[in-house]
Amino acid sequence: MKNSTPDRPIALIVGASRGLGVAVATEYLRLGYEVYGTVRSDAHTPLHDLREAGSDGLHIERVDVTSTGEIAALHDRLAAHLRGRAIDVLFVVAGVSLAPQDARAIDMSDADIVTTMLTNAIAPLRVIEGLDDLVGPDATIAVMSSGQGSIGRNETGGFEVYRASKAALNQLMRSYAARRGTDRPLLLMAPGWVQTDMGGNGAPLTVSESIPALVATVEHQRGIPGLRYVDRHGEPIPW
Ligand SMILES: NC(=O)c1ccc[n+]([C@@H]2O[C@H](COP(=O)([O-])OP(=O)(O)OC[C@H]3O[C@@H](n4cnc5c(N)ncnc54)[C@H](OP(=O)(O)O)[C@@H]3O)[C@@H](O)[C@H]2O)c1
């Protein structure tokens, strides 16, 4: 791994191999951050392509967010590499959607339900709590939620377990904020429905129509403590 560049802010993007995550990493590099992006396997990914394209200040780390052991190992590698420098932005993007839109919750296998809930709802909290001492006291912590996590806006149904997992994520972040105190900006971000492997080709937004605006919104919230559930433009979403 290359040495850190002491004068650049640091962003850690968890789940940056492809899709929205690699776009978030790209955007933070464009903004001048030193970026740590995580993948979860040995596979070559679009994040590796980004590094090979000559992106200065991009480090690739590895973590499967469903593994507490891998989160602890990531913590120790980052601590050794950062040597007392704090992370300025922690953004957990990793997530899964394992069933089609019309699948009922009762149609999904136990294994897929557990994976969805563990990955989307529990794992972001494990990452945030597990890396807490590496994150600056006024750093921004963001998690990729979804408009589908809004209970108030669920008029159409669909994606039942995925929706439930993002609603659970939002609730867990509220519990975290209530317990810890909201001294940092804590952001639950909704990117819109975007063309990725998860979003599909028919999604109304391209990645470039979503992520630059979303990252600008996260940046705009820097230094403003409190938990907020907002869309890519910073508009509040009903819980
Ligand atoms: N696309 C949309 O329309 C949309 C809308 C609202 C919210 N979101 C949310 O945005 C986030 C990214 O979605 P996307 O559209 O970019 O999906 P995607 O193209 O399917 O990418 C999913 C990302 O999550 C990573 N990931 C999944 N499970 C993981 C695990 N156990 N450990 C570590 N990384 C893991 C994947 O890594 P691998 O490459 O190793 O599989 C990949 O980087 C998700 O949280 C999703 O729920 C997406």
PDB file of C-alpha atoms and ligand atoms in Angstrom:
ATOM      1  CA  MET A   1       0.000   0.000   0.000  1.00  0.00           C
ATOM      2  CA  LYS A   2       1.251   3.500  -0.781  1.00  0.00           C
ATOM      3  CA  ASN A   3       2.017   5.980   1.981  1.00  0.00           C
ATOM      4  CA  SER A   4      -0.737   8.372   3.016  1.00  0.00           C
ATOM      5  CA  THR A   5      -0.598  11.951   1.807  1.00  0.00           C
ATOM      6  CA  PRO A   6      -0.736  13.967   5.044  1.00  0.00           C
ATOM      7  CA  ASP A   7      -2.434  17.097   3.704  1.00  0.00           C
ATOM      8  CA  ARG A   8      -5.480  15.543   2.066  1.00  0.00           C
ATOM      9  CA  PRO A   9      -8.779  14.733   3.783  1.00  0.00           C
ATOM     10  CA  ILE A  10      -9.510  11.037   3.956  1.00  0.00           C
ATOM     11  CA  ALA A  11     -12.651   9.240   2.793  1.00  0.00           C
ATOM     12  CA  LEU A  12     -13.311   5.559   3.450  1.00  0.00           C
ATOM     13  CA  ILE A  13     -15.881   4.121   1.056  1.00  0.00           C
ATOM     14  CA  VAL A  14     -17.062   0.668   2.134  1.00  0.00           C
ATOM     15  CA  GLY A  15     -18.455  -1.307  -0.799  1.00  0.00           C
ATOM     16  CA  ALA A  16     -16.667   0.499  -3.625  1.00  0.00           C
ATOM     17  CA  SER A  17     -16.045  -2.338  -6.074  1.00  0.00           C
ATOM     18  CA  ARG A  18     -18.689  -1.311  -8.631  1.00  0.00           C
ATOM     19  CA  GLY A  19     -21.997   0.510  -9.098  1.00  0.00           C
ATOM     20  CA  LEU A  20     -22.699   3.442  -6.830  1.00  0.00           C
ATOM     21  CA  GLY A  21     -19.715   2.699  -4.583  1.00  0.00           C
ATOM     22  CA  VAL A  22     -17.061   3.109  -7.252  1.00  0.00           C
ATOM     23  CA  ALA A  23     -18.832   6.278  -8.393  1.00  0.00           C
ATOM     24  CA  VAL A  24     -18.716   7.663  -4.835  1.00  0.00           C
ATOM     25  CA  ALA A  25     -14.994   6.833  -4.678  1.00  0.00           C
ATOM     26  CA  THR A  26     -14.441   8.555  -8.034  1.00  0.00           C
ATOM     27  CA  GLU A  27     -16.252  11.640  -6.823  1.00  0.00           C
ATOM     28  CA  TYR A  28     -14.231  11.911  -3.604  1.00  0.00           C
ATOM     29  CA  LEU A  29     -10.994  11.555  -5.588  1.00  0.00           C
ATOM     30  CA  ARG A  30     -12.206  14.346  -7.873  1.00  0.00           C
ATOM     31  CA  LEU A  31     -12.796  16.488  -4.785  1.00  0.00           C
ATOM     32  CA  GLY A  32      -9.175  15.985  -3.729  1.00  0.00           C
ATOM     33  CA  TYR A  33      -9.637  13.385  -1.015  1.00  0.00           C
ATOM     34  CA  GLU A  34      -7.338  10.501  -0.329  1.00  0.00           C
ATOM     35  CA  VAL A  35      -9.714   7.562  -0.759  1.00  0.00           C
ATOM     36  CA  TYR A  36      -9.747   4.124   0.792  1.00  0.00           C
ATOM     37  CA  GLY A  37     -12.212   1.990  -1.133  1.00  0.00           C
ATOM     38  CA  THR A  38     -13.125  -1.544  -0.130  1.00  0.00           C
ATOM     39  CA  VAL A  39     -13.861  -4.657  -2.172  1.00  0.00           C
ATOM     40  CA  ARG A  40     -14.716  -8.066  -0.761  1.00  0.00           C
ATOM     41  CA  SER A  41     -12.858 -10.576  -2.929  1.00  0.00           C
ATOM     42  CA  ASP A  42      -9.764 -11.117  -5.052  1.00  0.00           C
ATOM     43  CA  ALA A  43     -11.709 -10.332  -8.207  1.00  0.00           C
ATOM     44  CA  HIS A  44     -10.604  -7.479 -10.449  1.00  0.00           C
ATOM     45  CA  THR A  45     -13.250  -4.750 -10.158  1.00  0.00           C
ATOM     46  CA  PRO A  46     -14.060  -1.324 -11.618  1.00  0.00           C
ATOM     47  CA  LEU A  47     -12.321   0.103  -8.523  1.00  0.00           C
ATOM     48  CA  HIS A  48      -9.100  -1.584  -9.700  1.00  0.00           C
ATOM     49  CA  ASP A  49      -9.691  -0.067 -13.154  1.00  0.00           C
ATOM     50  CA  LEU A  50      -9.939   3.331 -11.486  1.00  0.00           C
ATOM     51  CA  ARG A  51      -6.596   2.820  -9.752  1.00  0.00           C
ATOM     52  CA  GLU A  52      -4.999   1.540 -12.954  1.00  0.00           C
ATOM     53  CA  ALA A  53      -6.264   4.617 -14.780  1.00  0.00           C
ATOM     54  CA  GLY A  54      -3.791   6.521 -12.605  1.00  0.00           C
ATOM     55  CA  SER A  55      -6.007   7.794  -9.814  1.00  0.00           C
ATOM     56  CA  ASP A  56      -3.672   9.394  -7.302  1.00  0.00           C
ATOM     57  CA  GLY A  57      -4.468   8.728  -3.647  1.00  0.00           C
ATOM     58  CA  LEU A  58      -6.665   5.656  -4.090  1.00  0.00           C
ATOM     59  CA  HIS A  59      -6.024   2.704  -1.798  1.00  0.00           C
ATOM     60  CA  ILE A  60      -7.910  -0.551  -2.139  1.00  0.00           C
ATOM     61  CA  GLU A  61      -8.775  -2.468   1.007  1.00  0.00           C
ATOM     62  CA  ARG A  62     -10.771  -5.585   1.538  1.00  0.00           C
ATOM     63  CA  VAL A  63     -13.746  -6.362   3.757  1.00  0.00           C
ATOM     64  CA  ASP A  64     -16.875  -8.453   3.637  1.00  0.00           C
ATOM     65  CA  VAL A  65     -19.208  -6.411   5.812  1.00  0.00           C
ATOM     66  CA  THR A  66     -21.058  -9.507   7.007  1.00  0.00           C
ATOM     67  CA  SER A  67     -17.877 -10.722   8.737  1.00  0.00           C
ATOM     68  CA  THR A  68     -17.076  -9.190  12.120  1.00  0.00           C
ATOM     69  CA  GLY A  69     -13.597 -10.712  11.871  1.00  0.00           C
ATOM     70  CA  GLU A  70     -12.951  -8.964   8.552  1.00  0.00           C
ATOM     71  CA  ILE A  71     -14.209  -5.650   9.955  1.00  0.00           C
ATOM     72  CA  ALA A  72     -11.787  -6.022  12.892  1.00  0.00           C
ATOM     73  CA  ALA A  73      -8.930  -6.886  10.522  1.00  0.00           C
ATOM     74  CA  LEU A  74      -9.775  -3.862   8.352  1.00  0.00           C
ATOM     75  CA  HIS A  75      -9.682  -1.710  11.484  1.00  0.00           C
ATOM     76  CA  ASP A  76      -6.199  -2.906  12.363  1.00  0.00           C
ATOM     77  CA  ARG A  77      -4.802  -2.476   8.847  1.00  0.00           C
ATOM     78  CA  LEU A  78      -6.262   1.028   8.587  1.00  0.00           C
ATOM     79  CA  ALA A  79      -4.958   1.988  12.040  1.00  0.00           C
ATOM     80  CA  ALA A  80      -1.456   0.892  11.036  1.00  0.00           C
ATOM     81  CA  HIS A  81      -1.650   2.768   7.763  1.00  0.00           C
ATOM     82  CA  LEU A  82      -3.277   5.966   8.996  1.00  0.00           C
ATOM     83  CA  ARG A  83      -0.895   6.272  11.984  1.00  0.00           C
ATOM     84  CA  GLY A  84      -3.114   8.634  13.956  1.00  0.00           C
ATOM     85  CA  ARG A  85      -4.679  10.482  11.032  1.00  0.00           C
ATOM     86  CA  ALA A  86      -8.453  10.430  11.279  1.00  0.00           C
ATOM     87  CA  ILE A  87     -10.966   9.500   8.622  1.00  0.00           C
ATOM     88  CA  ASP A  88     -12.948  12.595   7.554  1.00  0.00           C
ATOM     89  CA  VAL A  89     -15.768  10.821   5.725  1.00  0.00           C
ATOM     90  CA  LEU A  90     -16.927   7.256   6.321  1.00  0.00           C
ATOM     91  CA  PHE A  91     -19.461   6.194   3.707  1.00  0.00           C
ATOM     92  CA  VAL A  92     -20.970   2.697   3.856  1.00  0.00           C
ATOM     93  CA  VAL A  93     -22.415   1.915   0.420  1.00  0.00           C
ATOM     94  CA  ALA A  94     -22.433  -1.914   0.358  1.00  0.00           C
ATOM     95  CA  GLY A  95     -25.853  -3.472   0.023  1.00  0.00           C
ATOM     96  CA  VAL A  96     -27.796  -6.280  -1.612  1.00  0.00           C
ATOM     97  CA  SER A  97     -31.217  -6.824  -3.176  1.00  0.00           C
ATOM     98  CA  LEU A  98     -31.844 -10.535  -3.607  1.00  0.00           C
ATOM     99  CA  ALA A  99     -35.426 -10.804  -4.839  1.00  0.00           C
ATOM    100  CA  PRO A 100     -37.454  -9.357  -7.716  1.00  0.00           C
ATOM    101  CA  GLN A 101     -39.825  -6.450  -7.155  1.00  0.00           C
ATOM    102  CA  ASP A 102     -42.936  -8.631  -6.932  1.00  0.00           C
ATOM    103  CA  ALA A 103     -41.513 -11.268  -4.563  1.00  0.00           C
ATOM    104  CA  ARG A 104     -43.428 -11.426  -1.313  1.00  0.00           C
ATOM    105  CA  ALA A 105     -41.479 -11.561   1.936  1.00  0.00           C
ATOM    106  CA  ILE A 106     -42.931 -15.004   2.574  1.00  0.00           C
ATOM    107  CA  ASP A 107     -41.566 -16.261  -0.766  1.00  0.00           C
ATOM    108  CA  MET A 108     -37.922 -15.594   0.101  1.00  0.00           C
ATOM    109  CA  SER A 109     -35.634 -18.228   1.538  1.00  0.00           C
ATOM    110  CA  ASP A 110     -34.466 -17.861   5.115  1.00  0.00           C
ATOM    111  CA  ALA A 111     -30.892 -17.607   3.844  1.00  0.00           C
ATOM    112  CA  ASP A 112     -31.698 -14.697   1.500  1.00  0.00           C
ATOM    113  CA  ILE A 113     -33.689 -12.895   4.186  1.00  0.00           C
ATOM    114  CA  VAL A 114     -30.811 -13.240   6.649  1.00  0.00           C
ATOM    115  CA  THR A 115     -28.245 -12.071   4.072  1.00  0.00           C
ATOM    116  CA  THR A 116     -30.369  -9.064   3.135  1.00  0.00           C
ATOM    117  CA  MET A 117     -30.975  -8.015   6.732  1.00  0.00           C
ATOM    118  CA  LEU A 118     -27.403  -8.653   7.818  1.00  0.00           C
ATOM    119  CA  THR A 119     -25.839  -6.829   4.874  1.00  0.00           C
ATOM    120  CA  ASN A 120     -28.189  -3.863   4.599  1.00  0.00           C
ATOM    121  CA  ALA A 121     -29.229  -3.219   8.200  1.00  0.00           C
ATOM    122  CA  ILE A 122     -26.791  -4.732  10.709  1.00  0.00           C
ATOM    123  CA  ALA A 123     -23.474  -4.579   8.842  1.00  0.00           C
ATOM    124  CA  PRO A 124     -23.375  -0.769   8.390  1.00  0.00           C
ATOM    125  CA  LEU A 125     -23.708  -0.396  12.171  1.00  0.00           C
ATOM    126  CA  ARG A 126     -20.991  -2.978  12.752  1.00  0.00           C
ATOM    127  CA  VAL A 127     -18.706  -1.059  10.385  1.00  0.00           C
ATOM    128  CA  ILE A 128     -19.494   2.291  11.998  1.00  0.00           C
ATOM    129  CA  GLU A 129     -19.030   1.013  15.556  1.00  0.00           C
ATOM    130  CA  GLY A 130     -16.046  -1.149  14.639  1.00  0.00           C
ATOM    131  CA  LEU A 131     -14.112   1.711  13.044  1.00  0.00           C
ATOM    132  CA  ASP A 132     -15.294   4.412  15.455  1.00  0.00           C
ATOM    133  CA  ASP A 133     -11.878   5.274  16.920  1.00  0.00           C
ATOM    134  CA  LEU A 134     -10.427   5.843  13.433  1.00  0.00           C
ATOM    135  CA  VAL A 135     -13.129   8.359  12.501  1.00  0.00           C
ATOM    136  CA  GLY A 136     -12.646  11.994  13.461  1.00  0.00           C
ATOM    137  CA  PRO A 137     -14.864  13.457  16.203  1.00  0.00           C
ATOM    138  CA  ASP A 138     -16.588  15.783  13.725  1.00  0.00           C
ATOM    139  CA  ALA A 139     -16.271  13.524  10.693  1.00  0.00           C
ATOM    140  CA  THR A 140     -19.247  12.779   8.466  1.00  0.00           C
ATOM    141  CA  ILE A 141     -20.722   9.288   8.593  1.00  0.00           C
ATOM    142  CA  ALA A 142     -23.008   8.401   5.693  1.00  0.00           C
ATOM    143  CA  VAL A 143     -24.814   5.186   4.836  1.00  0.00           C
ATOM    144  CA  MET A 144     -26.500   4.409   1.527  1.00  0.00           C
ATOM    145  CA  SER A 145     -30.099   3.898   2.530  1.00  0.00           C
ATOM    146  CA  SER A 146     -32.897   4.119  -0.029  1.00  0.00           C
ATOM    147  CA  GLY A 147     -36.172   5.917  -0.553  1.00  0.00           C
ATOM    148  CA  GLN A 148     -37.583   2.382  -0.315  1.00  0.00           C
ATOM    149  CA  GLY A 149     -36.717   2.458   3.369  1.00  0.00           C
ATOM    150  CA  SER A 150     -39.382   5.100   3.985  1.00  0.00           C
ATOM    151  CA  ILE A 151     -42.379   3.592   5.770  1.00  0.00           C
ATOM    152  CA  GLY A 152     -44.336   6.812   5.282  1.00  0.00           C
ATOM    153  CA  ARG A 153     -43.904   6.735   1.502  1.00  0.00           C
ATOM    154  CA  ASN A 154     -44.633   3.062   0.971  1.00  0.00           C
ATOM    155  CA  GLU A 155     -47.870   3.327  -0.982  1.00  0.00           C
ATOM    156  CA  THR A 156     -46.981   0.865  -3.753  1.00  0.00           C
ATOM    157  CA  GLY A 157     -45.356  -2.074  -1.987  1.00  0.00           C
ATOM    158  CA  GLY A 158     -42.838  -4.274  -3.783  1.00  0.00           C
ATOM    159  CA  PHE A 159     -39.271  -5.223  -2.822  1.00  0.00           C
ATOM    160  CA  GLU A 160     -40.712  -6.250   0.533  1.00  0.00           C
ATOM    161  CA  VAL A 161     -37.645  -7.590   2.313  1.00  0.00           C
ATOM    162  CA  TYR A 162     -35.283  -5.030   0.745  1.00  0.00           C
ATOM    163  CA  ARG A 163     -37.600  -2.225   1.907  1.00  0.00           C
ATOM    164  CA  ALA A 164     -37.744  -3.752   5.370  1.00  0.00           C
ATOM    165  CA  SER A 165     -33.952  -3.977   5.518  1.00  0.00           C
ATOM    166  CA  LYS A 166     -33.509  -0.287   4.681  1.00  0.00           C
ATOM    167  CA  ALA A 167     -36.252   0.707   7.156  1.00  0.00           C
ATOM    168  CA  ALA A 168     -34.402  -1.379   9.760  1.00  0.00           C
ATOM    169  CA  LEU A 169     -31.135   0.364   8.822  1.00  0.00           C
ATOM    170  CA  ASN A 170     -32.798   3.743   9.335  1.00  0.00           C
ATOM    171  CA  GLN A 171     -34.171   2.656  12.718  1.00  0.00           C
ATOM    172  CA  LEU A 172     -30.808   1.270  13.826  1.00  0.00           C
ATOM    173  CA  MET A 173     -29.127   4.550  12.890  1.00  0.00           C
ATOM    174  CA  ARG A 174     -31.718   6.412  14.986  1.00  0.00           C
ATOM    175  CA  SER A 175     -30.923   4.163  17.931  1.00  0.00           C
ATOM    176  CA  TYR A 176     -27.192   4.687  17.370  1.00  0.00           C
ATOM    177  CA  ALA A 177     -27.633   8.458  17.208  1.00  0.00           C
ATOM    178  CA  ALA A 178     -29.800   8.469  20.331  1.00  0.00           C
ATOM    179  CA  ARG A 179     -27.314   6.357  22.290  1.00  0.00           C
ATOM    180  CA  ARG A 180     -24.120   8.018  21.125  1.00  0.00           C
ATOM    181  CA  GLY A 181     -25.314  11.594  20.767  1.00  0.00           C
ATOM    182  CA  THR A 182     -25.316  13.373  17.454  1.00  0.00           C
ATOM    183  CA  ASP A 183     -21.990  15.167  17.577  1.00  0.00           C
ATOM    184  CA  ARG A 184     -21.265  14.179  13.993  1.00  0.00           C
ATOM    185  CA  PRO A 185     -23.280  14.533  10.790  1.00  0.00           C
ATOM    186  CA  LEU A 186     -24.999  11.146  10.383  1.00  0.00           C
ATOM    187  CA  LEU A 187     -26.583  10.792   6.976  1.00  0.00           C
ATOM    188  CA  LEU A 188     -28.944   8.198   5.568  1.00  0.00           C
ATOM    189  CA  MET A 189     -28.761   8.852   1.833  1.00  0.00           C
ATOM    190  CA  ALA A 190     -31.283   7.982  -0.876  1.00  0.00           C
ATOM    191  CA  PRO A 191     -29.683   8.102  -4.337  1.00  0.00           C
ATOM    192  CA  GLY A 192     -32.871   7.668  -6.383  1.00  0.00           C
ATOM    193  CA  TRP A 193     -33.418   4.659  -8.631  1.00  0.00           C
ATOM    194  CA  VAL A 194     -30.158   4.328 -10.527  1.00  0.00           C
ATOM    195  CA  GLN A 195     -28.842   2.205 -13.407  1.00  0.00           C
ATOM    196  CA  THR A 196     -26.482  -0.289 -11.752  1.00  0.00           C
ATOM    197  CA  ASP A 197     -26.421  -4.076 -11.507  1.00  0.00           C
ATOM    198  CA  MET A 198     -28.897  -3.672  -8.651  1.00  0.00           C
ATOM    199  CA  GLY A 199     -30.997  -0.888 -10.154  1.00  0.00           C
ATOM    200  CA  GLY A 200     -31.174  -2.439 -13.640  1.00  0.00           C
ATOM    201  CA  ASN A 201     -31.016  -0.832 -17.076  1.00  0.00           C
ATOM    202  CA  GLY A 202     -34.554   0.491 -16.829  1.00  0.00           C
ATOM    203  CA  ALA A 203     -33.858   2.736 -13.855  1.00  0.00           C
ATOM    204  CA  PRO A 204     -34.643   6.402 -14.567  1.00  0.00           C
ATOM    205  CA  LEU A 205     -31.297   7.798 -13.388  1.00  0.00           C
ATOM    206  CA  THR A 206     -27.775   7.225 -14.616  1.00  0.00           C
ATOM    207  CA  VAL A 207     -25.001   7.000 -12.053  1.00  0.00           C
ATOM    208  CA  SER A 208     -23.719  10.395 -13.166  1.00  0.00           C
ATOM    209  CA  GLU A 209     -27.178  11.910 -12.615  1.00  0.00           C
ATOM    210  CA  SER A 210     -27.204  10.654  -9.033  1.00  0.00           C
ATOM    211  CA  ILE A 211     -23.816  10.371  -7.406  1.00  0.00           C
ATOM    212  CA  PRO A 212     -22.162  13.765  -8.005  1.00  0.00           C
ATOM    213  CA  ALA A 213     -25.285  15.443  -6.580  1.00  0.00           C
ATOM    214  CA  LEU A 214     -25.428  12.981  -3.693  1.00  0.00           C
ATOM    215  CA  VAL A 215     -21.766  13.487  -2.757  1.00  0.00           C
ATOM    216  CA  ALA A 216     -22.205  17.261  -3.021  1.00  0.00           C
ATOM    217  CA  THR A 217     -25.091  16.933  -0.549  1.00  0.00           C
ATOM    218  CA  VAL A 218     -22.952  14.873   1.842  1.00  0.00           C
ATOM    219  CA  GLU A 219     -20.192  17.468   1.573  1.00  0.00           C
ATOM    220  CA  HIS A 220     -22.686  20.279   2.173  1.00  0.00           C
ATOM    221  CA  GLN A 221     -23.648  18.647   5.484  1.00  0.00           C
ATOM    222  CA  ARG A 222     -20.066  18.579   6.801  1.00  0.00           C
ATOM    223  CA  GLY A 223     -19.805  20.040  10.277  1.00  0.00           C
ATOM    224  CA  ILE A 224     -23.595  20.016  10.817  1.00  0.00           C
ATOM    225  CA  PRO A 225     -24.205  17.455  13.577  1.00  0.00           C
ATOM    226  CA  GLY A 226     -27.336  15.345  13.646  1.00  0.00           C
ATOM    227  CA  LEU A 227     -29.034  12.434  11.931  1.00  0.00           C
ATOM    228  CA  ARG A 228     -30.772  13.154   8.647  1.00  0.00           C
ATOM    229  CA  TYR A 229     -32.522  10.941   6.083  1.00  0.00           C
ATOM    230  CA  VAL A 230     -32.312  12.810   2.803  1.00  0.00           C
ATOM    231  CA  ASP A 231     -32.356  12.359  -0.953  1.00  0.00           C
ATOM    232  CA  ARG A 232     -29.454  13.183  -3.258  1.00  0.00           C
ATOM    233  CA  HIS A 233     -30.467  16.851  -3.305  1.00  0.00           C
ATOM    234  CA  GLY A 234     -30.625  17.075   0.494  1.00  0.00           C
ATOM    235  CA  GLU A 235     -34.432  17.053   0.661  1.00  0.00           C
ATOM    236  CA  PRO A 236     -35.708  15.266   3.800  1.00  0.00           C
ATOM    237  CA  ILE A 237     -37.496  11.947   3.276  1.00  0.00           C
ATOM    238  CA  PRO A 238     -40.301  10.958   5.652  1.00  0.00           C
ATOM    239  CA  TRP A 239     -39.190   8.160   7.949  1.00  0.00           C
TER     240      TRP A 239
HETATM  241  N1  LIG B   1     -29.115   1.289  -7.625  1.00  0.00           N
HETATM  242  C1  LIG B   1     -30.181   1.829  -7.026  1.00  0.00           C
HETATM  243  O1  LIG B   1     -31.166   2.198  -7.688  1.00  0.00           O
HETATM  244  C2  LIG B   1     -30.181   2.050  -5.541  1.00  0.00           C
HETATM  245  C3  LIG B   1     -31.237   2.817  -5.010  1.00  0.00           C
HETATM  246  C4  LIG B   1     -31.268   3.051  -3.653  1.00  0.00           C
HETATM  247  C5  LIG B   1     -30.258   2.552  -2.849  1.00  0.00           C
HETATM  248  N2  LIG B   1     -29.262   1.798  -3.379  1.00  0.00           N
HETATM  249  C6  LIG B   1     -28.239   1.292  -2.462  1.00  0.00           C
HETATM  250  O2  LIG B   1     -26.964   1.707  -2.905  1.00  0.00           O
HETATM  251  C7  LIG B   1     -25.977   0.757  -2.511  1.00  0.00           C
HETATM  252  C8  LIG B   1     -25.178   0.337  -3.740  1.00  0.00           C
HETATM  253  O3  LIG B   1     -26.081  -0.179  -4.692  1.00  0.00           O
HETATM  254  P1  LIG B   1     -25.659  -0.461  -6.213  1.00  0.00           P
HETATM  255  O4  LIG B   1     -26.821  -0.087  -7.031  1.00  0.00           O
HETATM  256  O5  LIG B   1     -24.326   0.102  -6.494  1.00  0.00           O
HETATM  257  O6  LIG B   1     -25.605  -2.071  -6.161  1.00  0.00           O
HETATM  258  P2  LIG B   1     -24.631  -3.094  -6.890  1.00  0.00           P
HETATM  259  O7  LIG B   1     -24.260  -2.570  -8.218  1.00  0.00           O
HETATM  260  O8  LIG B   1     -25.313  -4.409  -6.782  1.00  0.00           O
HETATM  261  O9  LIG B   1     -23.320  -3.080  -5.938  1.00  0.00           O
HETATM  262  C9  LIG B   1     -23.437  -3.559  -4.625  1.00  0.00           C
HETATM  263  C10 LIG B   1     -22.156  -3.258  -3.917  1.00  0.00           C
HETATM  264  O10 LIG B   1     -22.241  -3.731  -2.559  1.00  0.00           O
HETATM  265  C11 LIG B   1     -21.147  -4.610  -2.325  1.00  0.00           C
HETATM  266  N3  LIG B   1     -21.482  -5.624  -1.350  1.00  0.00           N
HETATM  267  C12 LIG B   1     -22.579  -6.410  -1.304  1.00  0.00           C
HETATM  268  N4  LIG B   1     -22.511  -7.246  -0.269  1.00  0.00           N
HETATM  269  C13 LIG B   1     -21.344  -6.986   0.363  1.00  0.00           C
HETATM  270  C14 LIG B   1     -20.696  -7.525   1.483  1.00  0.00           C
HETATM  271  N5  LIG B   1     -21.220  -8.544   2.207  1.00  0.00           N
HETATM  272  N6  LIG B   1     -19.500  -7.005   1.863  1.00  0.00           N
HETATM  273  C15 LIG B   1     -18.946  -6.012   1.155  1.00  0.00           C
HETATM  274  N7  LIG B   1     -19.496  -5.456   0.073  1.00  0.00           N
HETATM  275  C16 LIG B   1     -20.685  -5.947  -0.324  1.00  0.00           C
HETATM  276  C17 LIG B   1     -20.858  -5.216  -3.700  1.00  0.00           C
HETATM  277  O11 LIG B   1     -19.591  -5.843  -3.698  1.00  0.00           O
HETATM  278  P3  LIG B   1     -19.251  -7.047  -4.768  1.00  0.00           P
HETATM  279  O12 LIG B   1     -18.829  -6.369  -6.031  1.00  0.00           O
HETATM  280  O13 LIG B   1     -18.166  -7.813  -4.109  1.00  0.00           O
HETATM  281  O14 LIG B   1     -20.505  -7.852  -4.952  1.00  0.00           O
HETATM  282  C18 LIG B   1     -20.951  -3.960  -4.543  1.00  0.00           C
HETATM  283  O15 LIG B   1     -19.810  -3.153  -4.393  1.00  0.00           O
HETATM  284  C19 LIG B   1     -26.736  -0.388  -1.847  1.00  0.00           C
HETATM  285  O16 LIG B   1     -26.718  -0.218  -0.457  1.00  0.00           O
HETATM  286  C20 LIG B   1     -28.142  -0.217  -2.383  1.00  0.00           C
HETATM  287  O17 LIG B   1     -29.114  -0.771  -1.525  1.00  0.00           O
HETATM  288  C21 LIG B   1     -29.195   1.532  -4.718  1.00  0.00           C
END
